[in-house]
Short mmCIF file of C-alpha atoms in Angstrom, two decimals:
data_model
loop_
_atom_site.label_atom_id
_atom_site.label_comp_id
_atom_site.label_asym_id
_atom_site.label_seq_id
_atom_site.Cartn_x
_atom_site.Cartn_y
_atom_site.Cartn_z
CA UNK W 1 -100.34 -23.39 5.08
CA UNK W 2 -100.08 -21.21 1.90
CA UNK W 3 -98.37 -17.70 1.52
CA UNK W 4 -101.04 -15.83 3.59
CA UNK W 5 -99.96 -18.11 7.20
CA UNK W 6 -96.28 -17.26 5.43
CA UNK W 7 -97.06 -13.16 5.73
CA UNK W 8 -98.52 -13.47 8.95
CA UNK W 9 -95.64 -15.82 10.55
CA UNK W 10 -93.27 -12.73 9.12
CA UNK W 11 -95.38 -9.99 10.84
CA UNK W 12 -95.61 -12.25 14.40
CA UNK W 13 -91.63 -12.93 13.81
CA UNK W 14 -90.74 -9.76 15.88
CA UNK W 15 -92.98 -10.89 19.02
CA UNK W 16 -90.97 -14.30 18.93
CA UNK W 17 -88.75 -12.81 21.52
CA UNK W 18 -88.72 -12.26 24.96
CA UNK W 19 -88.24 -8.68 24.74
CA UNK W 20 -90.18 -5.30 25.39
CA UNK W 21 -92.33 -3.75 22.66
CA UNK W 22 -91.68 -0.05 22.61
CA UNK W 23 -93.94 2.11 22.22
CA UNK W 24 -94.15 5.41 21.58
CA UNK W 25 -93.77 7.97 24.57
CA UNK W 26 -95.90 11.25 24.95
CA UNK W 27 -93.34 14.09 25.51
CA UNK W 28 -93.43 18.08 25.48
CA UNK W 29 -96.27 20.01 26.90
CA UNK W 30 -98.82 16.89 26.19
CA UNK W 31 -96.54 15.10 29.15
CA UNK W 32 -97.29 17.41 31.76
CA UNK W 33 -100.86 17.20 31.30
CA UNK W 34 -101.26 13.60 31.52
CA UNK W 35 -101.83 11.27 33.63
CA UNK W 36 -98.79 9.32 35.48
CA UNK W 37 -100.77 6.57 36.69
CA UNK W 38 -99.12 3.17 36.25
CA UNK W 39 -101.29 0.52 35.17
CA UNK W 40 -100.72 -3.68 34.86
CA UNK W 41 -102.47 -6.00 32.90
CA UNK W 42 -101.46 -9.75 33.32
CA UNK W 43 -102.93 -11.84 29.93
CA UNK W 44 -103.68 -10.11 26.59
CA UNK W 45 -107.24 -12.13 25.73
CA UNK W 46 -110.18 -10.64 25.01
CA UNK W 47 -110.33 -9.16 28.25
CA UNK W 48 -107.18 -7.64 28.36
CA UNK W 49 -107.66 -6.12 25.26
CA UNK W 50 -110.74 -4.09 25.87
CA UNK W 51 -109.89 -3.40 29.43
CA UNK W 52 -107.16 -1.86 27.38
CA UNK W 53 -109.52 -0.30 25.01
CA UNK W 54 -111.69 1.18 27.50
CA UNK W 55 -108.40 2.69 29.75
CA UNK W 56 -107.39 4.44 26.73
CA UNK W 57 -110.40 6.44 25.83
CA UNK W 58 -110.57 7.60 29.42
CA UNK W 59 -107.00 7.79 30.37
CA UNK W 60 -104.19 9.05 27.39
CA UNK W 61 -101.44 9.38 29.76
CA UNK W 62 -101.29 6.10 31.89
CA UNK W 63 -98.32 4.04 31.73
CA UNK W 64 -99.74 0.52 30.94
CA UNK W 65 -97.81 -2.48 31.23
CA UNK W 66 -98.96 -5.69 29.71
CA UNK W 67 -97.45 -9.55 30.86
CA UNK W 68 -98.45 -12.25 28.23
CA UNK W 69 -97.18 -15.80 28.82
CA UNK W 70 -97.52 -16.49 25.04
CA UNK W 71 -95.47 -15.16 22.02
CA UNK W 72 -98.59 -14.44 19.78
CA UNK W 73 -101.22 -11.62 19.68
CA UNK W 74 -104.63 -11.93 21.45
CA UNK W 75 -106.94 -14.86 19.82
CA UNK W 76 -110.23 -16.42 20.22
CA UNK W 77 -109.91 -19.90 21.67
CA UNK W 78 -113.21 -20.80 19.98
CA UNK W 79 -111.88 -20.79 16.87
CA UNK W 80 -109.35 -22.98 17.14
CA UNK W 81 -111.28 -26.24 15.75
CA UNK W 82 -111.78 -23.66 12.94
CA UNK W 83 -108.30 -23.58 11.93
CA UNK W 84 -107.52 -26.75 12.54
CA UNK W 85 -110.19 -28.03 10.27
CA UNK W 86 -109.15 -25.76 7.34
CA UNK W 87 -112.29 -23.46 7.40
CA UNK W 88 -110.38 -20.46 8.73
CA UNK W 89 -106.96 -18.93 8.01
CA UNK W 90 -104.21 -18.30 10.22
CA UNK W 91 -104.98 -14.66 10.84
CA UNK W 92 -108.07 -14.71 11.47
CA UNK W 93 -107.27 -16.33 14.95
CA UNK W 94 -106.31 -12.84 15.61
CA UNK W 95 -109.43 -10.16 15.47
CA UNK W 96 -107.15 -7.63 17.26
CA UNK W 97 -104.43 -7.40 15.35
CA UNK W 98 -100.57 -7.54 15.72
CA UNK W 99 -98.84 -7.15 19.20
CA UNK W 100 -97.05 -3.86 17.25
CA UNK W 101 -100.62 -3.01 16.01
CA UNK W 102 -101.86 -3.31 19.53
CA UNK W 103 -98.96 -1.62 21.22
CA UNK W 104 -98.94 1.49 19.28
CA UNK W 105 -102.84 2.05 18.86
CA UNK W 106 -103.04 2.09 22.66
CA UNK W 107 -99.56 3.39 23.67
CA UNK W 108 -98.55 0.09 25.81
CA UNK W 109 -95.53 -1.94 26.81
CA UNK W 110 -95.88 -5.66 26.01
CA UNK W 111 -93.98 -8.23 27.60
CA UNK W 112 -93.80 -11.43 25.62
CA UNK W 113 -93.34 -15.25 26.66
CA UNK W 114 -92.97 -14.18 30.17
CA UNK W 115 -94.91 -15.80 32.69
CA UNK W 116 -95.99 -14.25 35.48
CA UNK W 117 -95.21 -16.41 38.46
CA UNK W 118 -96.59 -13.98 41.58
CA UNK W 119 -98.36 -10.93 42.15
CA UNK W 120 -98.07 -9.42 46.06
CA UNK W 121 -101.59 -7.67 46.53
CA UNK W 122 -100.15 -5.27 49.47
CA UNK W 123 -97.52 -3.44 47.33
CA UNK W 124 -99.20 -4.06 44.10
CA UNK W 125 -96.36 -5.69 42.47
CA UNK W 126 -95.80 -8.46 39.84
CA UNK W 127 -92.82 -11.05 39.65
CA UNK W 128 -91.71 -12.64 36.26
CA UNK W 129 -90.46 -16.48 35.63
CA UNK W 130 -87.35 -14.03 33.82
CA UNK W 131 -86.70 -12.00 36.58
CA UNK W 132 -88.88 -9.23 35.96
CA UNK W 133 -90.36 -7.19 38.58
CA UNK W 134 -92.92 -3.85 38.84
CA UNK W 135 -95.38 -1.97 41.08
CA UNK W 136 -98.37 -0.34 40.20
CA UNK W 137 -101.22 1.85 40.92
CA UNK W 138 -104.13 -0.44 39.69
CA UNK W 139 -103.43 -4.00 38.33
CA UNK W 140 -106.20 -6.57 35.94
CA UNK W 141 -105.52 -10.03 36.35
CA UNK W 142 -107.08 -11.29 33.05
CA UNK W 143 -105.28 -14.24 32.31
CA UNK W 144 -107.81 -16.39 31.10
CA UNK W 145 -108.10 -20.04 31.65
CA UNK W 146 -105.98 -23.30 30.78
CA UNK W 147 -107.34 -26.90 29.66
CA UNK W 148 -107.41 -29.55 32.65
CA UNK W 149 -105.55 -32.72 32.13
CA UNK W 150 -106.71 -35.03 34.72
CA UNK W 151 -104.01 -37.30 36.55
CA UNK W 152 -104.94 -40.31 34.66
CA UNK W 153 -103.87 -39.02 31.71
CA UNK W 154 -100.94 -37.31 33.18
CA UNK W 155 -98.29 -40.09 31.73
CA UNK W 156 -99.41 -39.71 28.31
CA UNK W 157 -96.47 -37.38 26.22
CA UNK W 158 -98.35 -37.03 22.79
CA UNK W 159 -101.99 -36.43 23.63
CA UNK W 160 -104.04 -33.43 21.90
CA UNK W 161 -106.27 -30.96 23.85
CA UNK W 162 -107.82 -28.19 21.96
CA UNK W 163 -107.28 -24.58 23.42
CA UNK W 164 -104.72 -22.64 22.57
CA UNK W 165 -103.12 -21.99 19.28
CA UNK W 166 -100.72 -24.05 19.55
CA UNK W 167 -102.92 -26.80 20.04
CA UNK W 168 -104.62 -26.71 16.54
CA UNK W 169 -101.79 -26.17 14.99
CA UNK W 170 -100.59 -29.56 16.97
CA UNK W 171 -103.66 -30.95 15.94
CA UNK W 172 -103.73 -30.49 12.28
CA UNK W 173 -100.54 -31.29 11.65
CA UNK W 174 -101.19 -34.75 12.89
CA UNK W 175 -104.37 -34.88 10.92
CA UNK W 176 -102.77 -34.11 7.25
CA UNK W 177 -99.67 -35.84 8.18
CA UNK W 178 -101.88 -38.88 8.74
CA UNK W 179 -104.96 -40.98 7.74
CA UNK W 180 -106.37 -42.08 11.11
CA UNK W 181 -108.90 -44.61 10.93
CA UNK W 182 -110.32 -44.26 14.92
CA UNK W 183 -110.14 -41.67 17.40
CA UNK W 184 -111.10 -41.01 20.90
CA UNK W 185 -112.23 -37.45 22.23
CA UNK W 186 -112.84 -37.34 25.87
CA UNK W 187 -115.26 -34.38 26.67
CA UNK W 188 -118.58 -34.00 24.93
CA UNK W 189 -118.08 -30.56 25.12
CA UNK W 190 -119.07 -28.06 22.42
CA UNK W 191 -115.12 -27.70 21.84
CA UNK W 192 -115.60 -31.42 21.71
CA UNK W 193 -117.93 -32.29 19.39
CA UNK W 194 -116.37 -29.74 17.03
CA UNK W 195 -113.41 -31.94 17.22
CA UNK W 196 -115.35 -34.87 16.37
CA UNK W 197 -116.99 -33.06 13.21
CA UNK W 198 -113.88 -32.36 11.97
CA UNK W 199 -112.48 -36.00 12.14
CA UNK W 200 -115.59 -37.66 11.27
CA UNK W 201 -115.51 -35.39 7.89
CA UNK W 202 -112.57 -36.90 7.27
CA UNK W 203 -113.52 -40.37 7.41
CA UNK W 204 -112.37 -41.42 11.07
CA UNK W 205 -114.48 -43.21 13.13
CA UNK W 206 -115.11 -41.42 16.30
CA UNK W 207 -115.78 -42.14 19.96
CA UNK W 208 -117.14 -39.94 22.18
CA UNK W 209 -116.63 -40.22 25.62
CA UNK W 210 -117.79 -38.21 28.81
CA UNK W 211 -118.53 -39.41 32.35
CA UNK W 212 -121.68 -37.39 32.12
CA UNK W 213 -125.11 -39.00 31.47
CA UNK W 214 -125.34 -37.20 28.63
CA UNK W 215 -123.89 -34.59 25.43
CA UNK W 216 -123.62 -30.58 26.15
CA UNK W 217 -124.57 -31.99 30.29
CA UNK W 218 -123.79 -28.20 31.27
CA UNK W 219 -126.40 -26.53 28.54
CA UNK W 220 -128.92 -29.35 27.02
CA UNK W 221 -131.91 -30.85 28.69
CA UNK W 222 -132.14 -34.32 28.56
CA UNK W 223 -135.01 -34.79 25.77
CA UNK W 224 -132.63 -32.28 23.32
CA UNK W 225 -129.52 -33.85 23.92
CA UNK W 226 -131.32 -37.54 23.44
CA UNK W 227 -132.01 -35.97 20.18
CA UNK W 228 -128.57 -35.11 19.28
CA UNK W 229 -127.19 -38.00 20.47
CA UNK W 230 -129.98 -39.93 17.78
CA UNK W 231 -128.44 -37.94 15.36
CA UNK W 232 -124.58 -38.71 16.01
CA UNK W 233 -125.68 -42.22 15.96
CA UNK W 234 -127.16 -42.38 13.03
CA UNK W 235 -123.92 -40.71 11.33
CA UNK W 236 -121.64 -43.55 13.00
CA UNK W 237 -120.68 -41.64 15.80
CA UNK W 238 -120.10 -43.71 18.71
CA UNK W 239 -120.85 -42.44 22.41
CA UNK W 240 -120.08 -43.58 25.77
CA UNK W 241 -121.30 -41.26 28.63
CA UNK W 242 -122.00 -41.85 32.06
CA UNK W 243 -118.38 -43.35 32.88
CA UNK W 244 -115.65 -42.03 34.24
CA UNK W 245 -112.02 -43.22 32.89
CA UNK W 246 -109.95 -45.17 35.25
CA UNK W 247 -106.74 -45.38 33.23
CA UNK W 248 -104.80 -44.38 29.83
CA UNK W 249 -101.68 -45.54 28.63
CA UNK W 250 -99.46 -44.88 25.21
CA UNK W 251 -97.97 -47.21 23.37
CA UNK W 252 -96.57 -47.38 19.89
CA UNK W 253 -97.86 -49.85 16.54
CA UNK W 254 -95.53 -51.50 14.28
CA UNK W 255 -94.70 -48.40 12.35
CA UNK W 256 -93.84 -46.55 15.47
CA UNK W 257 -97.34 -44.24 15.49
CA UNK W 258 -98.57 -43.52 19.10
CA UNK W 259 -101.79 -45.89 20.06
CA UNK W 260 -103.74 -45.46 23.09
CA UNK W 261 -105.49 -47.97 25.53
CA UNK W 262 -108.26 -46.09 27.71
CA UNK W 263 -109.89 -48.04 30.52
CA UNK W 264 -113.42 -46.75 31.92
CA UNK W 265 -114.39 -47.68 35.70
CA UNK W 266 -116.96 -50.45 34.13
CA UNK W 267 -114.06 -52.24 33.04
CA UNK W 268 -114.57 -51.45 29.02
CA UNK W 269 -111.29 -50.83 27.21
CA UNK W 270 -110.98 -48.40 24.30
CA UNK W 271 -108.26 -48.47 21.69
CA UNK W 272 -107.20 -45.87 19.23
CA UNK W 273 -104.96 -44.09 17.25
CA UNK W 274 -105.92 -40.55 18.46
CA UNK W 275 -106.51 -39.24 21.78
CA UNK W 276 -108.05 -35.92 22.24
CA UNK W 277 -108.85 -34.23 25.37
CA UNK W 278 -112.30 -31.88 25.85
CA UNK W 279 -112.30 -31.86 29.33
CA UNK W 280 -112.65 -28.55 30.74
CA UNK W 281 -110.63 -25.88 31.74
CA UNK W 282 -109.29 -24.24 34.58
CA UNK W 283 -109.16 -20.63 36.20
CA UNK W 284 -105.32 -19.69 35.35
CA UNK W 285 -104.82 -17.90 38.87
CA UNK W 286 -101.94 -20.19 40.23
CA UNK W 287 -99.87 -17.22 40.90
CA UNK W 288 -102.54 -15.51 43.19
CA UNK W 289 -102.12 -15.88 47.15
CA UNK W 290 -105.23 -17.05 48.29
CA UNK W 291 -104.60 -15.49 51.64
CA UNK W 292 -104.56 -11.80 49.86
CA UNK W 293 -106.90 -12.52 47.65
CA UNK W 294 -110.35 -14.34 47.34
CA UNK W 295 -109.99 -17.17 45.08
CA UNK W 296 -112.94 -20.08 44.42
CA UNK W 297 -112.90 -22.09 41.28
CA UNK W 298 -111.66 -18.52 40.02
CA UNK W 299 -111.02 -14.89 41.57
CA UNK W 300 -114.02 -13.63 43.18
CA UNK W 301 -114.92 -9.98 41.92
CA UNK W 302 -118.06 -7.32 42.43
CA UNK W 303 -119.89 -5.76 39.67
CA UNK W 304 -117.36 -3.31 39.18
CA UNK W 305 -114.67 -6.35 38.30
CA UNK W 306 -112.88 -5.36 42.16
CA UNK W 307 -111.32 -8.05 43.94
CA UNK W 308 -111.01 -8.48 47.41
CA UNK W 309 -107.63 -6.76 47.33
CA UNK W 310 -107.89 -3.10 46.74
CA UNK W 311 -106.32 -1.45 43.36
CA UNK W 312 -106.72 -5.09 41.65
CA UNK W 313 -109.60 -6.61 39.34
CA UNK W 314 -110.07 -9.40 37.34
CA UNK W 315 -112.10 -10.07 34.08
CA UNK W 316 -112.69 -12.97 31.77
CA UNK W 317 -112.04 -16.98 32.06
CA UNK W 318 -109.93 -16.45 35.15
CA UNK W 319 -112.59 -14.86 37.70
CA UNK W 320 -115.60 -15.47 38.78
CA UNK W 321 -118.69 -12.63 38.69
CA UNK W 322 -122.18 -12.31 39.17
CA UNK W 323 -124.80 -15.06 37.68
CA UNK W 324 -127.29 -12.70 36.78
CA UNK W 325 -129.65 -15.48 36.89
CA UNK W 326 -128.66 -17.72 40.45
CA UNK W 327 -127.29 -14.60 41.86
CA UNK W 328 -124.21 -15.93 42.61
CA UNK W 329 -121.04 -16.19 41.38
CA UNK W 330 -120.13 -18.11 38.90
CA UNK W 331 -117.10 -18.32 35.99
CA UNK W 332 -118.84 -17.76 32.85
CA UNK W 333 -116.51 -18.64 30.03
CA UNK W 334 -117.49 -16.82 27.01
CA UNK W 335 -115.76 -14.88 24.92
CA UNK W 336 -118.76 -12.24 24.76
CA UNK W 337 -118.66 -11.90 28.79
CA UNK W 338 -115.43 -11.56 28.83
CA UNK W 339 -115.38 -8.70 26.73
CA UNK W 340 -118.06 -7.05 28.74
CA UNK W 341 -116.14 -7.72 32.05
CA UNK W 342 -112.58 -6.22 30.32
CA UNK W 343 -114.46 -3.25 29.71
CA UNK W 344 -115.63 -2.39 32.72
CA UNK W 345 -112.68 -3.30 34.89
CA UNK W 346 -110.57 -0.73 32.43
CA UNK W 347 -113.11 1.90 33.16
CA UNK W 348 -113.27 1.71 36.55
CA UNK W 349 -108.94 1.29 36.87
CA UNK W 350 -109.18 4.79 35.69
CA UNK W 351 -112.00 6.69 37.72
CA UNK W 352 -115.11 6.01 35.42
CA UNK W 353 -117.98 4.25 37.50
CA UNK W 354 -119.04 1.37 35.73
CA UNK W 355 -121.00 -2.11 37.02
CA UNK W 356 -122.61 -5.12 35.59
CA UNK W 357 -125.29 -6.83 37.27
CA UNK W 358 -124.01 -10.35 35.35
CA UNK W 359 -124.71 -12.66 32.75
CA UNK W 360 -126.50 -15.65 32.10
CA UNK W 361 -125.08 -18.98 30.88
CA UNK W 362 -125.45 -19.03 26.92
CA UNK W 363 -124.56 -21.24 24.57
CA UNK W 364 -124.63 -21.10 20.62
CA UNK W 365 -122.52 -23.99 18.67
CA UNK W 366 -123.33 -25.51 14.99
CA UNK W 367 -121.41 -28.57 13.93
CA UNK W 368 -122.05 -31.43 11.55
CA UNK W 369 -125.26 -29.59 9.99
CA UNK W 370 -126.94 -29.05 13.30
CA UNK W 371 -127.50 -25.49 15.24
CA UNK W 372 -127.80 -26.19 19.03
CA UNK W 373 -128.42 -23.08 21.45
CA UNK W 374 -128.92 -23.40 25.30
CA UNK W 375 -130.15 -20.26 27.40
CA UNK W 376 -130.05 -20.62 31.26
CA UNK W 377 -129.43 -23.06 33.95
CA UNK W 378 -130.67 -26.00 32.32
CA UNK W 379 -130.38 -27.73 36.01
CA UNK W 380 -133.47 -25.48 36.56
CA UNK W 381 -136.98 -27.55 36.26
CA UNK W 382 -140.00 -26.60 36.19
CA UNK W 383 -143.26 -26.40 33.52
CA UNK W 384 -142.06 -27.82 30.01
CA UNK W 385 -143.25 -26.11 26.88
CA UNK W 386 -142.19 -27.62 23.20
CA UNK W 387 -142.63 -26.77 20.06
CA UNK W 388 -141.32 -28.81 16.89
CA UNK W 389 -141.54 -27.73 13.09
CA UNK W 390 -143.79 -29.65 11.25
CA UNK W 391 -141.00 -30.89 8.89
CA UNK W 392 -139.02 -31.54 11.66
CA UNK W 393 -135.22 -30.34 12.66
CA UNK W 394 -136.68 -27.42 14.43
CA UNK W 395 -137.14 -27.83 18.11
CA UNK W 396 -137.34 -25.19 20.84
CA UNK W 397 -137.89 -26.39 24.25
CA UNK W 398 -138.60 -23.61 26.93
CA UNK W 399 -138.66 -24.16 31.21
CA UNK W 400 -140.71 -21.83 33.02
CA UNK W 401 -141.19 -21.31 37.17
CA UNK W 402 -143.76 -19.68 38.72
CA UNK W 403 -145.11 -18.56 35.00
CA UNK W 404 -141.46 -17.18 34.33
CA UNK W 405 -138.85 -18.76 31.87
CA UNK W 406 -135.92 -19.95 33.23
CA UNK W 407 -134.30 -21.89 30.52
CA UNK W 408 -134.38 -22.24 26.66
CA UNK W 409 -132.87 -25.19 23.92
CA UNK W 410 -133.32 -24.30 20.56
CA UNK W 411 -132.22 -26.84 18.26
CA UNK W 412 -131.46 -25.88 14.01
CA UNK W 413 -132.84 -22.37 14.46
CA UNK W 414 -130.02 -19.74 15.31
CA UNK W 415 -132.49 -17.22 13.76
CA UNK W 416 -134.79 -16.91 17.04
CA UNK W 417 -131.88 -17.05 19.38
CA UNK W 418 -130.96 -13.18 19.62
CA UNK W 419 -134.46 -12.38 20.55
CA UNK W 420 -135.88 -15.34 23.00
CA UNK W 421 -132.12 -14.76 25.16
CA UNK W 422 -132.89 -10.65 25.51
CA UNK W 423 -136.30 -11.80 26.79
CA UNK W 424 -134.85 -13.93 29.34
CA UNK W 425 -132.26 -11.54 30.37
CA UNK W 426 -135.55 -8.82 30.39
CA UNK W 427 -137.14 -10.91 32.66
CA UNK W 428 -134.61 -11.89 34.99
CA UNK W 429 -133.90 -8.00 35.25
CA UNK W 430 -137.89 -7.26 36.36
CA UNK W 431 -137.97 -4.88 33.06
CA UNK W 432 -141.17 -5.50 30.49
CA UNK W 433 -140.58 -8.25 28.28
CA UNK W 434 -143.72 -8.58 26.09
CA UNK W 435 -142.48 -9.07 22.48
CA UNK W 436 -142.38 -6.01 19.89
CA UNK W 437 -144.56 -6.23 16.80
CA UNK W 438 -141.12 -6.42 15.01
CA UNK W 439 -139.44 -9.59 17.33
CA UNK W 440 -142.96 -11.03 16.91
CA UNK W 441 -142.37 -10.82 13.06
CA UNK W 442 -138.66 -12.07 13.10
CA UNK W 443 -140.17 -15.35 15.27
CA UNK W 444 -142.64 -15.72 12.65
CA UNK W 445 -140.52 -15.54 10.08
CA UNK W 446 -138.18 -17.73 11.16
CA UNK W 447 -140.86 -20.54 11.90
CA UNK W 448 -142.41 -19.98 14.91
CA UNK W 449 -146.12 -19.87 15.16
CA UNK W 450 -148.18 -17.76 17.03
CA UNK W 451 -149.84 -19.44 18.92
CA UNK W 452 -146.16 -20.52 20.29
CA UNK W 453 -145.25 -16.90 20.67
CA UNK W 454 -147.97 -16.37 23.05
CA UNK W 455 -147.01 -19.62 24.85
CA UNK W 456 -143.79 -17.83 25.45
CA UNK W 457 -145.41 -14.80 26.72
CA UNK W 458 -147.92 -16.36 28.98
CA UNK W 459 -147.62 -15.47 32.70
CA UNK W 460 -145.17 -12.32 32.13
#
């Protein structure tokens, strides 16, 4: 891991404990003025942290207490498959820093490795797995999400998933501890097929298995992911989609290695060495009370991140908010939105008016030389417009409805992405959307013609 991970296992040592990180408290004539406001934020993700971010610029004087189930500072699950392929170091899972960093920038208590097992909506209080136990003024559930292990695999002791930090590390230990000559990834995700670039690099044949009809079945229309799939093909990269799995079970070889047998519901059998799981995740909200407050596949909040309790909000993976784009509500796990949505709850905690009208789904991945982006519902049809590059690789695939986009692919051009989503989002928001002599430029430049630019424009 090299003496860098060495330094930063040394600075995370202190957090390894279930303990309280003081902080420094305001005293003197500062006190008085202050605010005495007691504020609780359950996770420390992305959301958590600028909800945190955006209390302190407001509010100087709140007490703010923080519960994180895990030991380590705030990281970006996205770049997990980064570490655990070698292409990023240890710290820089961490773009906020230290827990100590954290705690004395913003003047917080931290709670470590303490799970939060229930939080009572009418007294505003949260309860601790270690006994813990504290009522506040305003609380932010922004615990973020979990991966889903589905009961068919629920037997299995030593398969990998791929979300937390201590899953890559899991993960590439196992793959520089061992040659593995086959693997199976369920979940042709794009956490997924980062997985399979990094074990295909490294010379294992890979199968990738979803019980969707297709790859990316949640962002890609079918034409662009029948192109991708070509392309994995044609590297050796076997898929099986459009079948759910019946059965796994574990066994061991002659040298006592783990070995897998998966069964699908058409009766074919996989075996393999490796078994990762890509599945999905889930809202982590388990210690909620559904009958205090409004829970669907996550919490339910307004534009102002409220739920339906008063004095609590929610932000990031674990809630649900507006789909700027179906107008309903919809968990949109990025880490972008989640950002956005920590903000604003922290603003509005402390007295500062704040509101999103929602996102759209957006999706930006590259992996094994290829650049795939999907803008908006691609379960949205309508009038197809295509363009592809003359040398090929280049594809950009736009849906419109009633002469208005709804949905964009884009495949090996990240270049136009920036500008053809803030059109969408324009348009979706009734504001004028024609492009600028400038974006017209960038699109030019980055291979689009013009006569495709003012296919784009037509009917707005």
């Amino acid at each position: 891991m090299g003496a860098k991970r060495k330094e930063c296992e040394k600075v995370l040592q202190s957090a390894k404990q279930l303990v309280i990180i003081q902080y420094k408290k305001t005293r003197g004539k500062e006190r008085d003025a202050l605010s005495e406001k007691r504020i609780a934020i359950v996770g420390l993700g992305c959301a958590g942290c600028h909800a945190l971010q955006a209390i302190r610029e407001t509010d100087g004087g709140a007490e703010i207490d923080i519960y994180s189930e895990t030991e380590l500072p705030p990281y970006n699950p996205m770049l997990t498959t980064y570490y655990a392929s070698g292409r990023l170091p240890y710290g820089g899972l961490f773009p906020f820093g230290t827990l100590e960093e954290i705690s004395r920038r913003y003047n917080a208590r931290i709670f470590t490795g303490d799970r939060v097992v229930r939080l009572a909506a009418g007294d505003r209080r949260i309860e601790t797995a270690a006994g813990r136990s504290g009522e506040y003024d305003q609380i932010l559930i922004a615990a973020g999400a979990t991966a889903f292990v589905p009961p068919s695999f629920g037997g299995i002791k030593n398969v990998f998933c791929m979300r937390t930090v201590e899953d890559a590390e899991k993960l590439r230990r196992a793959v520089e501890g061992r040659k593995f000559s086959n693997a199976v990834i369920v979940g042709a995700s794009m956490v997924g097929i980062k997985v399979a670039e990094l074990l295909h690099n490294r010379g294992c044949h890979v199968t990738l298995a979803d019980m969707a009809p297709h790859i990316f079945a949640l962002a890609a229309y079918p034409e662009v992911s029948g192109m991708i799939e070509d392309r994995l093909r044609a590297m050796g990269i076997e898929l099986v989609f459009g079948k759910a799995i019946t059965q796994a079970e574990e066994d061991t070889d002659s040298q006592g290695n783990p070995r897998y047998t998966v069964t699908l519901a058409d009766g074919t059998v996989l075996e393999t060495e490796l078994l990762v799981l890509n599945i999905g995740t889930r809202a982590a909200c388990s210690f909620v009370d559904r009958e205090e407050i409004a829970v669907d596949r996550g919490i339910l909040v307004d534009g102002r991140m409220r739920t339906s309790a008063p004095g609590i909000y929610a932000a990031g993976d674990c809630c649900q908010g507006d789909n700027l784009q179906s107008g309903g509500k919809q968990i949109i796990g990025l880490w972008a939105n989640a950002g956005v949505q920590g903000r604003i709850a922290g603003r509005n905690m402390v007295g500062v008016t704040d509101e999103t009208d929602g996102n759209i789904l957006h999706n930006i991945t590259h992996f094994l030389d290829m650049d795939f982006i999907g803008l908006g519902d691609n379960r949205l049809t309508g009038e197809v417009r295509t363009y592809r590059s003359p040398e090929g690789g280049f594809y950009l695939q736009a849906v419109y409805r009633d002469g208005k986009p709804v949905g964009f692919n884009i495949l090996d051009n990240y270049g136009v992405s920036g500008i053809i989503k803030a059109q969408l989002i324009k348009v979706l928001r009734g504001q004028p959307c024609r492009f600028s002599p400038e974006q017209r430029g960038q699109l030019v430049r980055y291979g689009v013609p013009e006569r495709m630019i003012d296919t784009l424009e037509a009917g707005i």
